[in-house]
Amino acid sequence: MTSSTSWEFYKEVETKILWVNICTQNLEGVAISINKWWKTRYPGYKIRIVSKKEFELIKMKAEKKEQ
C-alpha cells in the first residue's frame, strides 16, 4: 500500500528558506501539519509556499548550481 504525501519540500541551506509545494486539493489539516512540522524541525528557516511549477524551477536551479 502506497501512502500519498500531502506536501513536498526543498531546503535551501544558504538562504535558510524551506520551499514547500502542497500536493493535494484537500487542504483540511495540511496547513496545520506543515506549520507544526516547520516550527519543530526547522525553526530557524523561513517558509515559502509555492506552486508546483515554481517548486520545480527552484530545484532545477539548485541542481545546476551543484554541478
mmCIF file of C-alpha atoms in Angstrom:
data_model
loop_
_atom_site.group_PDB
_atom_site.id
_atom_site.type_symbol
_atom_site.label_atom_id
_atom_site.label_comp_id
_atom_site.label_asym_id
_atom_site.label_seq_id
_atom_site.Cartn_x
_atom_site.Cartn_y
_atom_site.Cartn_z
ATOM 1 C CA MET A 1 0.000 0.000 0.000
ATOM 2 C CA THR A 2 1.428 3.365 -1.033
ATOM 3 C CA SER A 3 0.983 6.373 1.219
ATOM 4 C CA SER A 4 0.413 9.692 -0.505
ATOM 5 C CA THR A 5 2.289 12.774 0.612
ATOM 6 C CA SER A 6 0.369 15.985 1.228
ATOM 7 C CA TRP A 7 3.358 18.199 0.501
ATOM 8 C CA GLU A 8 6.950 18.177 -0.683
ATOM 9 C CA PHE A 9 9.752 20.490 0.334
ATOM 10 C CA TYR A 10 13.206 21.632 -0.646
ATOM 11 C CA LYS A 11 15.609 23.038 1.946
ATOM 12 C CA GLU A 12 17.881 25.864 0.778
ATOM 13 C CA VAL A 13 20.679 25.930 3.353
ATOM 14 C CA GLU A 14 22.473 29.098 2.159
ATOM 15 C CA THR A 15 19.383 31.328 2.440
ATOM 16 C CA LYS A 16 17.670 29.296 5.194
ATOM 17 C CA ILE A 17 14.441 29.002 3.210
ATOM 18 C CA LEU A 18 12.114 25.995 3.036
ATOM 19 C CA TRP A 19 10.303 25.861 -0.303
ATOM 20 C CA VAL A 20 7.038 23.925 0.085
ATOM 21 C CA ASN A 21 4.626 22.682 -2.540
ATOM 22 C CA ILE A 22 1.240 21.402 -1.372
ATOM 23 C CA CYS A 23 0.366 18.295 -3.395
ATOM 24 C CA THR A 24 -3.296 17.856 -2.531
ATOM 25 C CA GLN A 25 -6.562 19.603 -3.275
ATOM 26 C CA ASN A 26 -7.936 18.800 0.186
ATOM 27 C CA LEU A 27 -6.228 21.409 2.365
ATOM 28 C CA GLU A 28 -8.025 20.410 5.575
ATOM 29 C CA GLY A 29 -5.358 19.825 8.190
ATOM 30 C CA VAL A 30 -2.426 20.222 5.799
ATOM 31 C CA ALA A 31 -1.673 23.816 6.803
ATOM 32 C CA ILE A 32 -1.636 22.895 10.489
ATOM 33 C CA SER A 33 0.602 19.895 9.817
ATOM 34 C CA ILE A 34 3.069 21.929 7.754
ATOM 35 C CA ASN A 35 3.213 24.679 10.354
ATOM 36 C CA LYS A 36 3.817 22.234 13.216
ATOM 37 C CA TRP A 37 6.475 20.339 11.215
ATOM 38 C CA TRP A 38 8.243 23.568 10.216
ATOM 39 C CA LYS A 39 8.253 25.109 13.726
ATOM 40 C CA THR A 40 9.619 21.955 15.364
ATOM 41 C CA ARG A 41 12.066 20.728 12.717
ATOM 42 C CA TYR A 42 13.318 23.942 11.077
ATOM 43 C CA PRO A 43 12.663 26.856 13.469
ATOM 44 C CA GLY A 44 15.492 28.984 12.041
ATOM 45 C CA TYR A 45 14.192 28.810 8.478
ATOM 46 C CA LYS A 46 11.687 30.952 6.598
ATOM 47 C CA ILE A 47 8.944 29.086 4.755
ATOM 48 C CA ARG A 48 7.651 29.782 1.270
ATOM 49 C CA ILE A 49 4.575 28.030 -0.132
ATOM 50 C CA VAL A 50 4.889 27.888 -3.928
ATOM 51 C CA SER A 51 3.185 26.329 -6.942
ATOM 52 C CA LYS A 52 4.396 23.073 -8.463
ATOM 53 C CA LYS A 53 5.914 24.960 -11.409
ATOM 54 C CA GLU A 54 7.882 27.359 -9.189
ATOM 55 C CA PHE A 55 8.946 24.485 -6.909
ATOM 56 C CA GLU A 56 10.411 22.570 -9.860
ATOM 57 C CA LEU A 57 12.247 25.693 -11.113
ATOM 58 C CA ILE A 58 13.845 26.232 -7.698
ATOM 59 C CA LYS A 59 15.006 22.618 -7.545
ATOM 60 C CA MET A 60 16.405 22.765 -11.099
ATOM 61 C CA LYS A 61 18.363 25.947 -10.309
ATOM 62 C CA ALA A 62 19.831 24.307 -7.211
ATOM 63 C CA GLU A 63 20.838 21.189 -9.165
ATOM 64 C CA LYS A 64 22.563 23.315 -11.822
ATOM 65 C CA LYS A 65 24.433 25.208 -9.092
ATOM 66 C CA GLU A 66 25.749 21.935 -7.629
ATOM 67 C CA GLN A 67 27.176 20.815 -10.993
#
